[in-house]
mmCIF file of C-alpha atoms and ligand atoms in Angstrom:
data_model
loop_
_atom_site.group_PDB
_atom_site.id
_atom_site.type_symbol
_atom_site.label_atom_id
_atom_site.label_comp_id
_atom_site.label_asym_id
_atom_site.label_seq_id
_atom_site.Cartn_x
_atom_site.Cartn_y
_atom_site.Cartn_z
ATOM 1 C CA UNK A 178 -0.046 -0.027 -0.051
ATOM 2 C CA UNK A 179 1.197 3.493 -0.504
ATOM 3 C CA UNK A 180 2.299 5.907 1.976
ATOM 4 C CA UNK A 181 3.846 9.593 2.225
ATOM 5 C CA UNK A 182 6.911 9.299 4.027
ATOM 6 C CA UNK A 183 9.903 11.864 4.429
ATOM 7 C CA UNK A 184 13.667 10.806 5.403
ATOM 8 C CA UNK A 185 15.044 14.305 6.139
ATOM 9 C CA UNK A 186 13.311 17.715 6.987
ATOM 10 C CA UNK A 187 12.883 20.425 4.407
ATOM 11 C CA UNK A 188 10.254 21.478 1.684
ATOM 12 C CA UNK A 189 7.583 19.572 -0.131
ATOM 13 C CA UNK A 190 10.698 17.762 -2.365
ATOM 14 C CA UNK A 191 11.366 15.693 0.622
ATOM 15 C CA UNK A 192 8.216 13.752 0.061
ATOM 16 C CA UNK A 193 8.252 10.396 -1.098
ATOM 17 C CA UNK A 194 5.490 8.158 -2.137
ATOM 18 C CA UNK A 195 6.693 4.346 -1.044
ATOM 19 C CA UNK A 196 5.096 1.073 -0.988
ATOM 20 C CA UNK A 197 4.729 -0.298 2.970
ATOM 21 C CA UNK A 198 3.283 -3.284 4.483
ATOM 22 C CA UNK A 199 -0.582 -3.116 5.259
ATOM 23 C CA UNK A 200 -0.726 -2.685 9.176
ATOM 24 C CA UNK A 201 -2.297 -5.361 11.780
ATOM 25 C CA UNK A 202 -4.984 -4.311 14.163
ATOM 26 C CA UNK A 203 -4.177 -5.100 17.801
ATOM 27 C CA UNK A 204 -6.449 -4.602 20.994
ATOM 28 C CA UNK A 205 -8.780 -1.365 20.794
ATOM 29 C CA UNK A 206 -7.470 -0.621 17.393
ATOM 30 C CA UNK A 207 -9.565 -0.219 14.021
ATOM 31 C CA UNK A 208 -7.944 -0.936 10.614
ATOM 32 C CA UNK A 209 -9.490 1.781 8.109
ATOM 33 C CA UNK A 210 -9.379 1.595 4.383
ATOM 34 C CA UNK A 211 -8.710 5.550 3.742
ATOM 35 C CA UNK A 212 -10.651 7.137 1.022
ATOM 36 C CA UNK A 213 -9.945 10.733 1.613
ATOM 37 C CA UNK A 214 -7.557 12.848 3.932
ATOM 38 C CA UNK A 215 -7.183 16.605 4.482
ATOM 39 C CA UNK A 216 -4.029 18.613 4.913
ATOM 40 C CA UNK A 217 -3.312 20.867 7.824
ATOM 41 C CA UNK A 218 -0.631 23.373 8.936
ATOM 42 C CA UNK A 219 0.717 20.725 11.112
ATOM 43 C CA UNK A 220 1.971 18.849 8.335
ATOM 44 C CA UNK A 221 4.492 21.071 6.900
ATOM 45 C CA UNK A 222 5.575 22.212 10.107
ATOM 46 C CA UNK A 223 6.437 18.537 11.045
ATOM 47 C CA UNK A 224 7.816 18.173 7.405
ATOM 48 C CA UNK A 225 10.389 21.113 7.767
ATOM 49 C CA UNK A 226 10.736 20.061 11.717
ATOM 50 C CA UNK A 227 9.691 23.394 12.549
ATOM 51 C CA UNK A 228 9.478 24.538 15.245
ATOM 52 C CA UNK A 229 12.567 22.863 16.590
ATOM 53 C CA UNK A 230 10.682 21.798 19.993
ATOM 54 C CA UNK A 231 8.539 19.370 17.851
ATOM 55 C CA UNK A 232 11.770 17.617 16.945
ATOM 56 C CA UNK A 233 11.934 16.378 20.371
ATOM 57 C CA UNK A 234 8.881 14.141 19.312
ATOM 58 C CA UNK A 235 9.462 13.437 15.569
ATOM 59 C CA UNK A 236 13.268 12.899 15.693
ATOM 60 C CA UNK A 237 16.128 15.711 16.510
ATOM 61 C CA UNK A 238 18.206 15.637 13.080
ATOM 62 C CA UNK A 239 15.969 13.736 11.161
ATOM 63 C CA UNK A 240 12.408 12.669 11.158
ATOM 64 C CA UNK A 241 12.071 8.988 12.881
ATOM 65 C CA UNK A 242 12.188 6.247 10.192
ATOM 66 C CA UNK A 243 9.231 5.462 8.385
ATOM 67 C CA UNK A 244 7.131 8.657 9.747
ATOM 68 C CA UNK A 245 3.946 8.494 7.539
ATOM 69 C CA UNK A 246 2.720 12.387 7.245
ATOM 70 C CA UNK A 247 -0.699 13.474 7.517
ATOM 71 C CA UNK A 248 -3.290 13.515 10.625
ATOM 72 C CA UNK A 249 -6.991 13.884 9.037
ATOM 73 C CA UNK A 250 -8.801 10.673 7.189
ATOM 74 C CA UNK A 251 -11.972 9.421 6.583
ATOM 75 C CA UNK A 252 -12.655 5.764 5.189
ATOM 76 C CA UNK A 253 -14.189 2.360 5.680
ATOM 77 C CA UNK A 254 -13.504 0.123 8.741
ATOM 78 C CA UNK A 255 -11.891 -3.083 7.143
ATOM 79 C CA UNK A 256 -11.258 -4.826 10.443
ATOM 80 C CA UNK A 257 -11.502 -4.355 14.234
ATOM 81 C CA UNK A 258 -9.325 -5.573 17.264
ATOM 82 C CA UNK A 259 -10.927 -7.618 19.980
ATOM 83 C CA UNK A 260 -11.887 -5.111 22.433
ATOM 84 C CA UNK A 261 -13.158 -2.745 19.910
ATOM 85 C CA UNK A 262 -17.091 -1.975 21.018
ATOM 86 C CA UNK A 263 -18.198 1.109 18.843
ATOM 87 C CA UNK A 264 -17.345 -0.043 15.116
ATOM 88 C CA UNK A 265 -17.789 -2.934 12.689
ATOM 89 C CA UNK A 266 -16.463 -3.662 9.438
ATOM 90 C CA UNK A 267 -18.024 -1.937 6.464
ATOM 91 C CA UNK A 268 -18.797 0.998 8.705
ATOM 92 C CA UNK A 269 -17.829 4.576 7.227
ATOM 93 C CA UNK A 270 -15.934 6.466 9.680
ATOM 94 C CA UNK A 271 -13.612 9.732 10.114
ATOM 95 C CA UNK A 272 -10.857 10.482 12.478
ATOM 96 C CA UNK A 273 -7.342 11.886 13.218
ATOM 97 C CA UNK A 274 -3.807 10.448 14.085
ATOM 98 C CA UNK A 275 -0.973 12.455 15.193
ATOM 99 C CA UNK A 276 0.802 11.359 11.766
ATOM 100 C CA UNK A 277 0.186 8.566 9.290
ATOM 101 C CA UNK A 278 -3.054 9.523 7.486
ATOM 102 C CA UNK A 279 -1.483 9.887 4.013
ATOM 103 C CA UNK A 280 -1.579 6.244 3.163
ATOM 104 C CA UNK A 281 -4.132 3.536 1.898
ATOM 105 C CA UNK A 282 -4.742 1.731 5.265
ATOM 106 C CA UNK A 283 -4.046 2.800 8.877
ATOM 107 C CA UNK A 284 -4.877 1.697 12.225
ATOM 108 C CA UNK A 285 -6.424 4.058 14.804
ATOM 109 C CA UNK A 286 -7.474 3.668 18.226
ATOM 110 C CA UNK A 287 -11.336 3.349 18.603
ATOM 111 C CA UNK A 288 -11.481 6.621 20.763
ATOM 112 C CA UNK A 289 -9.899 8.735 17.858
ATOM 113 C CA UNK A 290 -12.750 8.061 15.418
ATOM 114 C CA UNK A 291 -16.480 8.828 14.761
ATOM 115 C CA UNK A 292 -18.750 7.562 12.247
ATOM 116 C CA UNK A 293 -19.004 9.754 9.277
ATOM 117 C CA UNK A 294 -21.761 12.288 9.282
ATOM 118 C CA UNK A 295 -24.503 10.704 6.916
ATOM 119 C CA UNK A 296 -24.729 14.107 4.604
ATOM 120 C CA UNK A 297 -20.938 14.185 4.014
ATOM 121 C CA UNK A 298 -18.603 12.745 1.204
ATOM 122 C CA UNK A 299 -15.598 11.115 2.567
ATOM 123 C CA UNK A 300 -13.647 14.375 1.449
ATOM 124 C CA UNK A 301 -15.951 16.541 3.245
ATOM 125 C CA UNK A 302 -15.603 13.988 6.383
ATOM 126 C CA UNK A 303 -11.678 14.224 6.244
ATOM 127 C CA UNK A 304 -11.745 17.940 6.429
ATOM 128 C CA UNK A 305 -13.250 17.754 9.708
ATOM 129 C CA UNK A 306 -11.036 16.548 12.788
ATOM 130 C CA UNK A 307 -7.996 18.573 13.321
ATOM 131 C CA UNK A 308 -9.630 21.865 12.432
ATOM 132 C CA UNK A 309 -13.081 21.149 13.973
ATOM 133 C CA UNK A 310 -11.846 19.580 16.955
ATOM 134 C CA UNK A 311 -9.378 22.888 17.539
ATOM 135 C CA UNK A 312 -12.365 25.052 16.977
ATOM 136 C CA UNK A 313 -14.568 23.460 19.075
ATOM 137 C CA UNK A 314 -12.006 23.008 21.910
ATOM 138 C CA UNK A 315 -10.771 26.623 21.787
ATOM 139 C CA UNK A 316 -14.398 28.086 21.931
ATOM 140 C CA UNK A 317 -16.161 25.665 24.387
ATOM 141 C CA UNK A 318 -13.184 24.061 26.445
ATOM 142 C CA UNK A 319 -10.733 26.783 26.885
ATOM 143 C CA UNK A 320 -12.834 30.164 25.794
ATOM 144 C CA UNK A 321 -16.104 28.960 27.623
ATOM 145 C CA UNK A 322 -18.119 30.873 25.022
ATOM 146 C CA UNK A 323 -21.522 31.505 25.932
ATOM 147 C CA UNK A 324 -24.587 32.401 24.011
ATOM 148 C CA UNK A 325 -24.848 36.414 23.021
ATOM 149 C CA UNK A 326 -21.231 36.718 24.099
ATOM 150 C CA UNK A 327 -19.179 38.673 21.718
ATOM 151 C CA UNK A 328 -16.065 36.799 19.830
ATOM 152 C CA UNK A 329 -13.501 37.710 17.500
ATOM 153 C CA UNK A 330 -11.810 35.347 15.474
ATOM 154 C CA UNK A 331 -8.760 36.090 13.207
ATOM 155 C CA UNK A 332 -7.494 33.790 10.540
ATOM 156 C CA UNK A 333 -11.303 33.305 10.177
ATOM 157 C CA UNK A 334 -11.346 31.839 6.630
ATOM 158 C CA UNK A 335 -8.717 29.121 6.820
ATOM 159 C CA UNK A 336 -9.487 25.599 7.804
ATOM 160 C CA UNK A 337 -9.872 26.416 11.782
ATOM 161 C CA UNK A 338 -11.339 29.669 11.318
ATOM 162 C CA UNK A 339 -13.971 28.353 9.115
ATOM 163 C CA UNK A 340 -15.153 25.695 11.411
ATOM 164 C CA UNK A 341 -14.925 28.216 14.346
ATOM 165 C CA UNK A 342 -17.355 30.756 12.826
ATOM 166 C CA UNK A 343 -20.107 28.091 12.341
ATOM 167 C CA UNK A 344 -19.336 26.503 15.590
ATOM 168 C CA UNK A 345 -19.650 30.067 17.524
ATOM 169 C CA UNK A 346 -22.722 30.753 15.860
ATOM 170 C CA UNK A 347 -24.411 27.283 16.655
ATOM 171 C CA UNK A 348 -23.306 28.061 20.581
ATOM 172 C CA UNK A 349 -25.002 31.461 20.220
ATOM 173 C CA UNK A 350 -22.115 33.648 20.175
ATOM 174 C CA UNK A 351 -21.924 37.090 18.119
ATOM 175 C CA UNK A 352 -19.252 36.645 15.745
ATOM 176 C CA UNK A 353 -16.843 39.338 14.205
ATOM 177 C CA UNK A 354 -14.619 37.420 11.540
ATOM 178 C CA UNK A 355 -11.166 38.997 10.566
ATOM 179 C CA UNK A 356 -10.282 38.209 7.242
ATOM 180 C CA UNK A 357 -8.709 39.655 3.772
ATOM 181 C CA UNK A 358 -10.801 41.457 1.309
ATOM 182 C CA UNK A 359 -11.261 38.120 -1.037
ATOM 183 C CA UNK A 360 -13.133 36.362 2.147
ATOM 184 C CA UNK A 361 -15.561 38.949 3.492
ATOM 185 C CA UNK A 362 -18.536 37.658 1.620
ATOM 186 C CA UNK A 363 -17.879 34.104 2.470
ATOM 187 C CA UNK A 364 -17.441 35.000 6.209
ATOM 188 C CA UNK A 365 -21.003 36.555 6.137
ATOM 189 C CA UNK A 366 -22.203 33.443 4.164
ATOM 190 C CA UNK A 367 -21.284 30.867 6.870
ATOM 191 C CA UNK A 368 -22.745 33.017 9.390
ATOM 192 C CA UNK A 369 -20.200 35.793 10.760
ATOM 193 C CA UNK A 370 -22.368 38.672 12.067
ATOM 194 C CA UNK A 371 -19.403 41.438 11.145
ATOM 195 C CA UNK A 372 -16.244 41.146 9.403
ATOM 196 C CA UNK A 373 -13.409 43.349 9.752
ATOM 197 C CA UNK A 374 -10.977 43.551 6.544
ATOM 198 C CA UNK A 375 -7.495 43.329 8.000
ATOM 199 C CA UNK A 376 -5.905 44.599 4.597
ATOM 200 C CA UNK A 377 -7.623 47.893 5.192
ATOM 201 C CA UNK A 378 -8.458 48.153 8.885
ATOM 202 C CA UNK A 379 -6.083 47.283 12.245
ATOM 203 C CA UNK A 380 -8.585 45.448 14.324
ATOM 204 C CA UNK A 381 -7.092 46.266 17.376
ATOM 205 C CA UNK A 382 -8.010 49.694 16.973
ATOM 206 C CA UNK A 383 -11.502 49.367 16.907
ATOM 207 C CA UNK A 384 -14.273 50.580 19.444
ATOM 208 C CA UNK A 385 -15.766 47.388 20.008
ATOM 209 C CA UNK A 386 -14.911 44.989 23.042
ATOM 210 C CA UNK A 387 -15.272 41.408 23.087
ATOM 211 C CA UNK A 388 -15.479 38.650 25.754
ATOM 212 C CA UNK A 389 -13.382 36.420 23.893
ATOM 213 C CA UNK A 390 -10.705 36.909 21.152
ATOM 214 C CA UNK A 391 -9.658 33.671 19.308
ATOM 215 C CA UNK A 392 -6.635 34.185 17.466
ATOM 216 C CA UNK A 393 -5.747 31.959 14.923
ATOM 217 C CA UNK A 394 -3.814 34.144 12.722
ATOM 218 C CA UNK A 395 -1.274 35.363 15.567
ATOM 219 C CA UNK A 396 -0.360 38.384 13.826
ATOM 220 C CA UNK A 397 -0.632 40.932 16.612
ATOM 221 C CA UNK A 398 0.919 41.143 20.160
ATOM 222 C CA UNK A 399 -1.235 40.665 23.109
ATOM 223 C CA UNK A 400 -0.312 43.891 24.288
ATOM 224 C CA UNK A 401 -2.334 45.228 21.393
ATOM 225 C CA UNK A 402 -5.098 42.565 21.421
ATOM 226 C CA UNK A 403 -5.879 43.397 25.242
ATOM 227 C CA UNK A 404 -7.277 46.850 24.223
ATOM 228 C CA UNK A 405 -10.214 45.307 22.507
ATOM 229 C CA UNK A 406 -10.805 42.777 25.331
ATOM 230 C CA UNK A 407 -13.390 43.266 28.158
ATOM 231 C CA UNK A 408 -12.268 43.916 31.531
ATOM 232 C CA UNK A 409 -13.144 40.171 31.933
ATOM 233 C CA UNK A 410 -12.573 39.051 28.540
ATOM 234 C CA UNK A 411 -10.534 36.085 27.532
ATOM 235 C CA UNK A 412 -7.600 35.688 24.654
ATOM 236 C CA UNK A 413 -7.365 32.063 23.210
ATOM 237 C CA UNK A 414 -4.145 32.076 21.099
ATOM 238 C CA UNK A 415 -4.441 28.949 18.538
ATOM 239 C CA UNK A 416 -1.847 29.715 15.802
ATOM 240 C CA UNK A 417 0.478 32.024 13.879
ATOM 241 C CA UNK A 418 3.401 31.970 11.601
ATOM 242 C CA UNK A 419 5.422 30.107 13.950
ATOM 243 C CA UNK A 420 2.652 27.330 14.094
ATOM 244 C CA UNK A 421 0.238 25.958 16.807
ATOM 245 C CA UNK A 422 0.771 26.120 20.527
ATOM 246 C CA UNK A 423 4.189 24.759 20.304
ATOM 247 C CA UNK A 424 5.401 27.552 17.796
ATOM 248 C CA UNK A 425 4.136 30.463 19.721
ATOM 249 C CA UNK A 426 5.030 28.882 23.152
ATOM 250 C CA UNK A 427 7.095 32.042 23.976
ATOM 251 C CA UNK A 428 4.463 34.537 23.128
ATOM 252 C CA UNK A 429 1.692 32.420 24.589
ATOM 253 C CA UNK A 430 3.473 32.065 27.922
ATOM 254 C CA UNK A 431 4.574 35.601 27.913
ATOM 255 C CA UNK A 432 0.553 36.557 27.715
ATOM 256 C CA UNK A 433 0.074 34.068 30.370
ATOM 257 C CA UNK A 434 2.461 35.783 32.874
ATOM 258 C CA UNK A 435 1.310 39.090 32.011
ATOM 259 C CA UNK A 436 -2.271 38.106 32.339
ATOM 260 C CA UNK A 437 -1.590 36.950 36.054
ATOM 261 C CA UNK A 438 -1.811 40.769 36.859
ATOM 262 C CA UNK A 439 -4.805 41.381 34.590
ATOM 263 C CA UNK A 440 -8.471 41.093 35.207
ATOM 264 C CA UNK A 441 -8.398 39.615 31.370
ATOM 265 C CA UNK A 442 -7.390 35.879 30.954
ATOM 266 C CA UNK A 443 -5.288 33.958 28.687
ATOM 267 C CA UNK A 444 -6.504 30.603 27.871
ATOM 268 C CA UNK A 445 -4.564 27.938 25.666
ATOM 269 C CA UNK A 446 -5.646 25.031 23.501
ATOM 270 C CA UNK A 447 -3.866 22.009 22.566
ATOM 271 C CA UNK A 448 -6.042 19.856 20.118
ATOM 272 C CA UNK A 449 -7.171 16.592 21.870
ATOM 273 C CA UNK A 450 -8.692 14.104 19.837
ATOM 274 C CA UNK A 451 -11.605 12.093 21.113
ATOM 275 C CA UNK A 452 -14.628 10.271 20.044
ATOM 276 C CA UNK A 453 -16.891 12.534 22.339
ATOM 277 C CA UNK A 454 -15.935 15.529 20.426
ATOM 278 C CA UNK A 455 -16.052 13.968 17.143
ATOM 279 C CA UNK A 456 -19.688 12.807 17.573
ATOM 280 C CA UNK A 457 -20.431 16.542 18.873
ATOM 281 C CA UNK A 458 -19.136 17.648 15.445
ATOM 282 C CA UNK A 459 -20.636 15.018 13.400
ATOM 283 C CA UNK A 460 -24.124 16.189 15.372
ATOM 284 C CA UNK A 461 -23.610 19.670 14.306
ATOM 285 C CA UNK A 462 -22.787 18.940 10.599
ATOM 286 C CA UNK A 463 -25.912 16.241 10.529
ATOM 287 C CA UNK A 464 -28.384 19.074 11.682
ATOM 288 C CA UNK A 465 -26.742 21.531 9.295
ATOM 289 C CA UNK A 466 -25.506 23.952 11.834
ATOM 290 C CA UNK A 467 -21.982 23.361 10.723
ATOM 291 C CA UNK A 468 -20.811 22.579 6.797
ATOM 292 C CA UNK A 469 -17.201 22.015 5.857
ATOM 293 C CA UNK A 470 -15.804 24.737 3.658
ATOM 294 C CA UNK A 471 -13.604 23.128 1.026
ATOM 295 C CA UNK A 472 -10.848 25.273 -0.751
ATOM 296 C CA UNK A 473 -9.507 22.649 -3.114
ATOM 297 C CA UNK A 474 -8.774 18.975 -3.546
ATOM 298 C CA UNK A 475 -5.636 17.170 -4.946
ATOM 299 C CA UNK A 476 -5.124 13.473 -5.718
ATOM 300 C CA UNK A 477 -3.027 11.526 -3.310
ATOM 301 C CA UNK A 478 -0.058 11.951 -5.932
ATOM 302 C CA UNK A 479 -0.324 15.403 -5.801
ATOM 303 C CA UNK A 480 0.253 15.519 -1.624
ATOM 304 C CA UNK A 481 3.337 17.490 -2.108
ATOM 305 C CA UNK A 482 1.354 20.326 -4.041
ATOM 306 C CA UNK A 483 -1.479 20.073 -1.377
ATOM 307 C CA UNK A 484 1.207 20.957 1.671
ATOM 308 C CA UNK A 485 2.911 23.562 -0.498
ATOM 309 C CA UNK A 486 -0.479 25.467 -0.880
ATOM 310 C CA UNK A 487 -1.187 24.902 2.749
ATOM 311 C CA UNK A 488 2.521 26.320 3.373
ATOM 312 C CA UNK A 489 1.393 29.933 1.356
ATOM 313 C CA UNK A 490 -1.215 30.324 4.221
ATOM 314 C CA UNK A 491 -4.381 31.229 2.478
ATOM 315 C CA UNK A 492 -6.694 28.429 2.142
ATOM 316 C CA UNK A 493 -10.136 29.455 1.985
ATOM 317 C CA UNK A 494 -11.205 26.393 4.060
ATOM 318 C CA UNK A 495 -9.755 23.240 3.773
ATOM 319 C CA UNK A 496 -7.184 21.314 1.510
ATOM 320 C CA UNK A 497 -8.609 17.859 0.844
ATOM 321 C CA UNK A 498 -6.866 14.852 -0.559
ATOM 322 C CA UNK A 499 -8.619 11.993 -2.601
ATOM 323 C CA UNK A 500 -7.081 8.464 -3.117
HETATM 324 N N1 NAP N 143 -3.186 24.958 18.996
HETATM 325 C C1 NAP N 143 -3.649 23.680 18.267
HETATM 326 O O1 NAP N 143 -3.756 22.878 18.726
HETATM 327 C C2 NAP N 143 -3.592 24.158 16.432
HETATM 328 C C3 NAP N 143 -4.310 22.983 16.106
HETATM 329 C C4 NAP N 143 -4.517 23.242 14.608
HETATM 330 C C5 NAP N 143 -4.109 24.486 14.013
HETATM 331 N N2 NAP N 143 -3.230 25.346 14.880
HETATM 332 C C6 NAP N 143 -2.815 26.546 14.063
HETATM 333 O O2 NAP N 143 -3.542 27.589 13.849
HETATM 334 C C7 NAP N 143 -3.194 28.141 12.784
HETATM 335 C C8 NAP N 143 -4.266 28.159 11.533
HETATM 336 O O3 NAP N 143 -4.370 26.856 11.217
HETATM 337 P P1 NAP N 143 -5.537 26.703 9.862
HETATM 338 O O4 NAP N 143 -5.506 25.145 9.728
HETATM 339 O O5 NAP N 143 -6.856 27.225 10.132
HETATM 340 O O6 NAP N 143 -4.576 27.365 8.587
HETATM 341 P P2 NAP N 143 -5.057 27.751 7.198
HETATM 342 O O7 NAP N 143 -6.134 26.995 6.878
HETATM 343 O O8 NAP N 143 -3.748 28.127 6.385
HETATM 344 O O9 NAP N 143 -5.558 29.415 7.354
HETATM 345 C C9 NAP N 143 -4.543 30.492 7.766
HETATM 346 C C10 NAP N 143 -5.726 31.751 7.922
HETATM 347 O O10 NAP N 143 -4.713 32.883 8.408
HETATM 348 C C11 NAP N 143 -5.034 33.910 7.660
HETATM 349 N N3 NAP N 143 -3.896 34.704 7.184
HETATM 350 C C12 NAP N 143 -2.845 34.697 6.709
HETATM 351 N N4 NAP N 143 -1.828 35.522 6.930
HETATM 352 C C13 NAP N 143 -2.404 36.390 7.442
HETATM 353 C C14 NAP N 143 -2.212 38.033 8.102
HETATM 354 N N5 NAP N 143 -0.797 38.273 7.757
HETATM 355 N N6 NAP N 143 -2.975 38.537 8.772
HETATM 356 C C15 NAP N 143 -4.262 37.921 9.291
HETATM 357 N N7 NAP N 143 -4.577 36.838 8.786
HETATM 358 C C16 NAP N 143 -3.856 36.193 7.956
HETATM 359 C C17 NAP N 143 -5.593 33.653 6.344
HETATM 360 O O11 NAP N 143 -6.655 34.472 5.657
HETATM 361 P P3 NAP N 143 -6.169 35.173 4.169
HETATM 362 O O12 NAP N 143 -6.266 34.197 3.464
HETATM 363 O O13 NAP N 143 -7.687 36.099 4.207
HETATM 364 O O14 NAP N 143 -5.113 35.748 4.601
HETATM 365 C C18 NAP N 143 -6.394 32.163 6.668
HETATM 366 O O15 NAP N 143 -7.588 32.403 7.005
HETATM 367 C C19 NAP N 143 -1.864 27.480 12.157
HETATM 368 O O16 NAP N 143 -0.900 28.522 12.841
HETATM 369 C C20 NAP N 143 -1.751 26.109 12.891
HETATM 370 O O17 NAP N 143 -0.402 25.588 13.267
HETATM 371 C C21 NAP N 143 -3.070 25.158 16.142
#
């Protein structure tokens, strides 16, 4: 079976398609025949070994042998381990692994899977886990967003942002989406109440004050963002040019320390894959409260192009891969 691996850190040119053995299941694992996967910012950060802190996990000088890239997938259950209780062969599923999704078959713990939403294709379902879970856990768990609270989301038109806008609306918040000019209409079409075009206006200079700022773009210092937070407001840094929480660790920790002397709070999110939250997202999707926004699709052979596209930093929603 095919798998995308990389033997050294670098650009998309380090990615290779190789043949590997089909994995065998054990215990509580499910063997999934992958039908689609999705690209994430994490893929190019892992491919480049950037931030360096991530190399403690993936390999210091070179990636660990046969590290298969990719974390989001959707497919069909081929077989289940003896302790699996929630899935059976033939069922359609979607889920997330830390690495290993860019392949034809993968083994995954049953707690990292849910049944595919009935109203979605495999490609749409593969787009959900990383971005959808991050958006959900940042808003609901870290940010504790409540109905009618005012929320500002930066990076609102990307993978995480397009889920965050819709989930926040489903949770009853009033949403202001920060995006570039070409995405303003799209943000309103998925439910944003207000938009701020970052190419024209600095959102930290507005008069509105927010209960929660979900900062996915990570392009402004906390000292500036504080100006538009209510005295009891919360700031949740999710991403930025340096990557997720690991890449922006220094800035996030600085904001966290500063916030100890303020009434405003800094709350952090590190996405955690679990069946209960995947089920929650499935429910939002099947009740038409959330719909994945797909920017573009690539074939399996074109995964290096998909990763390059992600690395440019301007997808309109999710980038998906068909097998
Ligand atoms: N904490 C976690 O566990 C976690 C999990 C997943 C992702 N992340 C991080 O979250 C971030 C976003 O991930 P994603 O998958 O949503 O990425 P994405 O799909 O590439 O989206 C990036 C977004 O940033 C916007 N953007 C790009 N340059 C900008 C600028 N100069 N100023 C303001 N906005 C700008 C883009 O909008 P325009 O096209 O309009 O410019 C786009 O909406 C990444 O840094 C990723 O590493 C963190």
